[in-house]
PDB file of C-alpha atoms in Angstrom:
ATOM      1  CA  MET A 252     115.126  96.645  86.810  1.00 60.00           C
ATOM      2  CA  ILE A 253     112.872  98.398  84.294  1.00 74.00           C
ATOM      3  CA  ASP A 254     114.637 101.009  82.195  1.00 86.00           C
ATOM      4  CA  LEU A 255     112.162 103.849  81.557  1.00 90.00           C
ATOM      5  CA  GLN A 256     114.241 105.255  78.650  1.00 91.00           C
ATOM      6  CA  THR A 257     114.169 101.886  76.834  1.00 90.00           C
ATOM      7  CA  VAL A 258     110.382 101.610  77.382  1.00 90.00           C
ATOM      8  CA  ASN A 259     109.858 105.082  75.864  1.00 93.00           C
ATOM      9  CA  VAL A 260     112.129 104.238  72.915  1.00 91.00           C
ATOM     10  CA  ASN A 261     109.954 101.188  72.295  1.00 89.00           C
ATOM     11  CA  VAL A 262     106.801 103.322  72.626  1.00 89.00           C
ATOM     12  CA  SER A 263     108.160 105.660  69.896  1.00 89.00           C
ATOM     13  CA  ARG A 264     108.667 102.693  67.550  1.00 88.00           C
ATOM     14  CA  VAL A 265     104.960 101.788  67.502  1.00 88.00           C
ATOM     15  CA  PRO A 266     103.082 103.960  64.917  1.00 90.00           C
ATOM     16  CA  PHE A 267      99.789 104.059  66.845  1.00 91.00           C
ATOM     17  CA  PHE A 268     101.584 104.916  70.094  1.00 92.00           C
ATOM     18  CA  ARG A 269     103.301 107.812  68.227  1.00 92.00           C
ATOM     19  CA  PHE A 270      99.849 108.939  67.081  1.00 95.00           C
ATOM     20  CA  LEU A 271      98.613 108.875  70.665  1.00 96.00           C
ATOM     21  CA  ASN A 272     101.631 111.013  71.576  1.00 95.00           C
ATOM     22  CA  PHE A 273     102.263 109.716  75.091  1.00 96.00           C
ATOM     23  CA  GLU A 274     105.238 109.032  77.315  1.00 96.00           C
ATOM     24  CA  VAL A 275     105.622 106.656  80.217  1.00 96.00           C
ATOM     25  CA  GLN A 276     106.530 108.739  83.282  1.00 96.00           C
ATOM     26  CA  SER A 277     107.104 105.979  85.839  1.00 95.00           C
ATOM     27  CA  LEU A 278     107.013 102.190  85.851  1.00 94.00           C
ATOM     28  CA  ASP A 279     107.492  99.331  88.266  1.00 91.00           C
ATOM     29  CA  SER A 280     106.390  95.717  88.437  1.00 87.00           C
ATOM     30  CA  LEU A 281     102.760  96.626  89.376  1.00 91.00           C
ATOM     31  CA  HIS A 282     102.165 100.166  88.092  1.00 95.00           C
ATOM     32  CA  ALA A 283     102.641 102.405  85.075  1.00 95.00           C
ATOM     33  CA  ASP A 284     102.050 106.138  84.856  1.00 97.00           C
ATOM     34  CA  ALA A 285     101.870 107.925  81.503  1.00 97.00           C
ATOM     35  CA  GLU A 286     101.101 111.377  80.110  1.00 98.00           C
ATOM     36  CA  MET A 287      99.439 112.038  76.735  1.00 97.00           C
ATOM     37  CA  THR A 288      99.862 115.407  75.083  1.00 96.00           C
ATOM     38  CA  PHE A 289      96.726 116.783  73.430  1.00 95.00           C
ATOM     39  CA  ALA A 290      96.778 117.028  69.611  1.00 93.00           C
ATOM     40  CA  SER A 291      94.112 117.981  67.096  1.00 92.00           C
ATOM     41  CA  PRO A 292      93.732 114.398  65.744  1.00 93.00           C
ATOM     42  CA  HIS A 293      92.582 113.369  69.228  1.00 94.00           C
ATOM     43  CA  ILE A 294      89.481 115.548  69.001  1.00 93.00           C
ATOM     44  CA  GLY A 295      86.125 113.780  69.017  1.00 92.00           C
ATOM     45  CA  ASN A 296      83.979 116.867  69.426  1.00 89.00           C
ATOM     46  CA  PRO A 297      85.323 119.680  67.190  1.00 89.00           C
ATOM     47  CA  ILE A 298      83.040 122.334  68.615  1.00 91.00           C
ATOM     48  CA  MET A 299      84.070 121.784  72.248  1.00 90.00           C
ATOM     49  CA  GLU A 300      87.531 120.306  71.455  1.00 91.00           C
ATOM     50  CA  HIS A 301      87.044 117.256  73.660  1.00 95.00           C
ATOM     51  CA  TYR A 302      88.995 114.034  73.341  1.00 95.00           C
ATOM     52  CA  HIS A 303      87.407 111.204  71.357  1.00 96.00           C
ATOM     53  CA  GLY A 304      86.429 108.318  73.651  1.00 95.00           C
ATOM     54  CA  GLY A 305      88.390 105.866  71.513  1.00 96.00           C
ATOM     55  CA  ILE A 306      91.558 107.898  72.044  1.00 97.00           C
ATOM     56  CA  ILE A 307      91.047 107.816  75.813  1.00 97.00           C
ATOM     57  CA  ALA A 308      90.391 104.050  75.796  1.00 97.00           C
ATOM     58  CA  SER A 309      93.411 103.414  73.561  1.00 96.00           C
ATOM     59  CA  PHE A 310      95.652 105.503  75.802  1.00 97.00           C
ATOM     60  CA  MET A 311      94.411 103.503  78.805  1.00 98.00           C
ATOM     61  CA  GLU A 312      94.977 100.209  76.995  1.00 96.00           C
ATOM     62  CA  ALA A 313      98.498 101.140  75.967  1.00 94.00           C
ATOM     63  CA  THR A 314      99.358 102.121  79.516  1.00 96.00           C
ATOM     64  CA  ALA A 315      97.834  98.919  80.883  1.00 96.00           C
ATOM     65  CA  ALA A 316      99.693  96.752  78.341  1.00 93.00           C
ATOM     66  CA  ILE A 317     102.995  98.381  79.215  1.00 93.00           C
ATOM     67  CA  SER A 318     102.349  97.825  82.924  1.00 93.00           C
ATOM     68  CA  VAL A 319     102.036  94.036  82.450  1.00 93.00           C
ATOM     69  CA  HIS A 320     104.723  93.681  79.784  1.00 87.00           C
ATOM     70  CA  PRO A 321     107.153  96.627  79.697  1.00 85.00           C
ATOM     71  CA  ASP A 322     109.577  94.810  77.373  1.00 81.00           C
ATOM     72  CA  PHE A 323     107.092  94.662  74.520  1.00 74.00           C
ATOM     73  CA  ALA A 324     109.631  95.085  71.716  1.00 63.00           C
ATOM     74  CA  ASP A 325     109.477  91.334  71.024  1.00 63.00           C
ATOM     75  CA  VAL A 326     105.942  90.155  71.843  1.00 69.00           C
ATOM     76  CA  PRO A 327     103.328  92.558  73.270  1.00 73.00           C
ATOM     77  CA  ALA A 328     100.595  91.601  75.723  1.00 84.00           C
ATOM     78  CA  LYS A 329      97.422  90.801  73.793  1.00 90.00           C
ATOM     79  CA  PRO A 330      94.190  92.442  74.990  1.00 93.00           C
ATOM     80  CA  ILE A 331      91.298  89.949  75.329  1.00 95.00           C
ATOM     81  CA  ASN A 332      88.661  92.006  77.151  1.00 95.00           C
ATOM     82  CA  LEU A 333      88.107  95.529  78.307  1.00 96.00           C
ATOM     83  CA  THR A 334      85.534  97.667  80.048  1.00 97.00           C
ATOM     84  CA  VAL A 335      85.696 101.475  80.081  1.00 97.00           C
ATOM     85  CA  ASP A 336      83.527 103.826  82.102  1.00 98.00           C
ATOM     86  CA  TYR A 337      83.550 107.406  80.882  1.00 97.00           C
ATOM     87  CA  LEU A 338      82.951 109.703  83.861  1.00 97.00           C
ATOM     88  CA  ARG A 339      83.399 113.210  82.450  1.00 96.00           C
ATOM     89  CA  PRO A 340      84.572 114.853  79.230  1.00 95.00           C
ATOM     90  CA  GLY A 341      88.259 114.921  78.352  1.00 95.00           C
ATOM     91  CA  VAL A 342      88.886 118.561  77.613  1.00 94.00           C
ATOM     92  CA  LYS A 343      91.701 120.111  75.618  1.00 93.00           C
ATOM     93  CA  GLY A 344      94.964 119.612  77.537  1.00 95.00           C
ATOM     94  CA  PRO A 345      97.219 116.851  78.789  1.00 97.00           C
ATOM     95  CA  MET A 346      95.773 113.592  80.062  1.00 98.00           C
ATOM     96  CA  TYR A 347      97.328 111.287  82.633  1.00 98.00           C
ATOM     97  CA  ALA A 348      96.858 107.563  83.168  1.00 98.00           C
ATOM     98  CA  ARG A 349      97.721 105.254  86.054  1.00 98.00           C
ATOM     99  CA  ALA A 350      97.626 101.506  85.458  1.00 97.00           C
ATOM    100  CA  ASN A 351      97.561  99.151  88.466  1.00 97.00           C
ATOM    101  CA  VAL A 352      98.154  95.443  87.854  1.00 97.00           C
ATOM    102  CA  THR A 353      95.519  93.736  90.010  1.00 96.00           C
ATOM    103  CA  ARG A 354      96.398  90.192  89.044  1.00 95.00           C
ATOM    104  CA  LYS A 355      99.190  88.729  86.935  1.00 93.00           C
ATOM    105  CA  GLY A 356      99.348  84.997  86.373  1.00 92.00           C
ATOM    106  CA  LYS A 357     101.318  82.947  83.878  1.00 91.00           C
ATOM    107  CA  ARG A 358      98.840  83.445  81.050  1.00 92.00           C
ATOM    108  CA  ILE A 359      96.350  86.173  82.032  1.00 95.00           C
ATOM    109  CA  ALA A 360      96.765  89.637  83.602  1.00 95.00           C
ATOM    110  CA  SER A 361      94.130  92.076  84.895  1.00 97.00           C
ATOM    111  CA  VAL A 362      94.812  95.805  85.048  1.00 97.00           C
ATOM    112  CA  ALA A 363      92.718  98.663  86.422  1.00 98.00           C
ATOM    113  CA  VAL A 364      93.384 102.022  84.775  1.00 98.00           C
ATOM    114  CA  MET A 365      92.282 105.527  85.659  1.00 98.00           C
ATOM    115  CA  THR A 366      92.727 108.717  83.594  1.00 98.00           C
ATOM    116  CA  TRP A 367      92.450 112.312  84.760  1.00 98.00           C
ATOM    117  CA  GLN A 368      93.499 115.758  83.699  1.00 97.00           C
ATOM    118  CA  THR A 369      93.930 118.501  86.304  1.00 95.00           C
ATOM    119  CA  ASP A 370      92.707 116.660  89.395  1.00 95.00           C
ATOM    120  CA  ARG A 371      93.359 113.001  90.111  1.00 95.00           C
ATOM    121  CA  GLU A 372      90.251 112.963  92.315  1.00 96.00           C
ATOM    122  CA  LYS A 373      88.125 113.821  89.220  1.00 97.00           C
ATOM    123  CA  PRO A 374      88.796 110.949  86.772  1.00 98.00           C
ATOM    124  CA  VAL A 375      87.868 111.247  83.116  1.00 98.00           C
ATOM    125  CA  ALA A 376      87.547 107.503  82.698  1.00 98.00           C
ATOM    126  CA  GLU A 377      88.195 104.243  84.521  1.00 98.00           C
ATOM    127  CA  GLY A 378      88.780 100.877  82.901  1.00 97.00           C
ATOM    128  CA  LEU A 379      89.479  97.247  83.508  1.00 98.00           C
ATOM    129  CA  TYR A 380      91.670  95.439  80.963  1.00 97.00           C
ATOM    130  CA  HIS A 381      92.530  91.742  80.605  1.00 97.00           C
ATOM    131  CA  PHE A 382      95.537  90.554  78.637  1.00 95.00           C
ATOM    132  CA  LEU A 383      96.755  87.231  77.366  1.00 93.00           C
ATOM    133  CA  LEU A 384     100.456  86.943  78.121  1.00 86.00           C
ATOM    134  CA  VAL A 385     102.183  85.014  75.366  1.00 77.00           C
TER     135      VAL A 385
END
């Protein structure tokens, strides 16, 4: 069984994850849901106060990595390839991510991730991530 509290303690130990300021909300063997709180260092467009695309992609990658290897305190999953499609601006406010493991073998895992803000039917970005499991 996956202990959500332990996962979030491990998240808080990673400096970049602390910078992203997110928390895993739910987790099972094929999915992970997370919420990222908006902070001024996340801004890519200071006039409109929109999220930087790299912050969105990093949040998606972190959620995807946790979905394939939730006990990452020892050895994390290593990203080997990613594709991100930005669909609309990430505006000031919380952002949510849902990672779905589409394939998990002995060495490689594929994960589809979607982010949204107020309406899950209006995604901010979608991505496909591949990880080397070591």
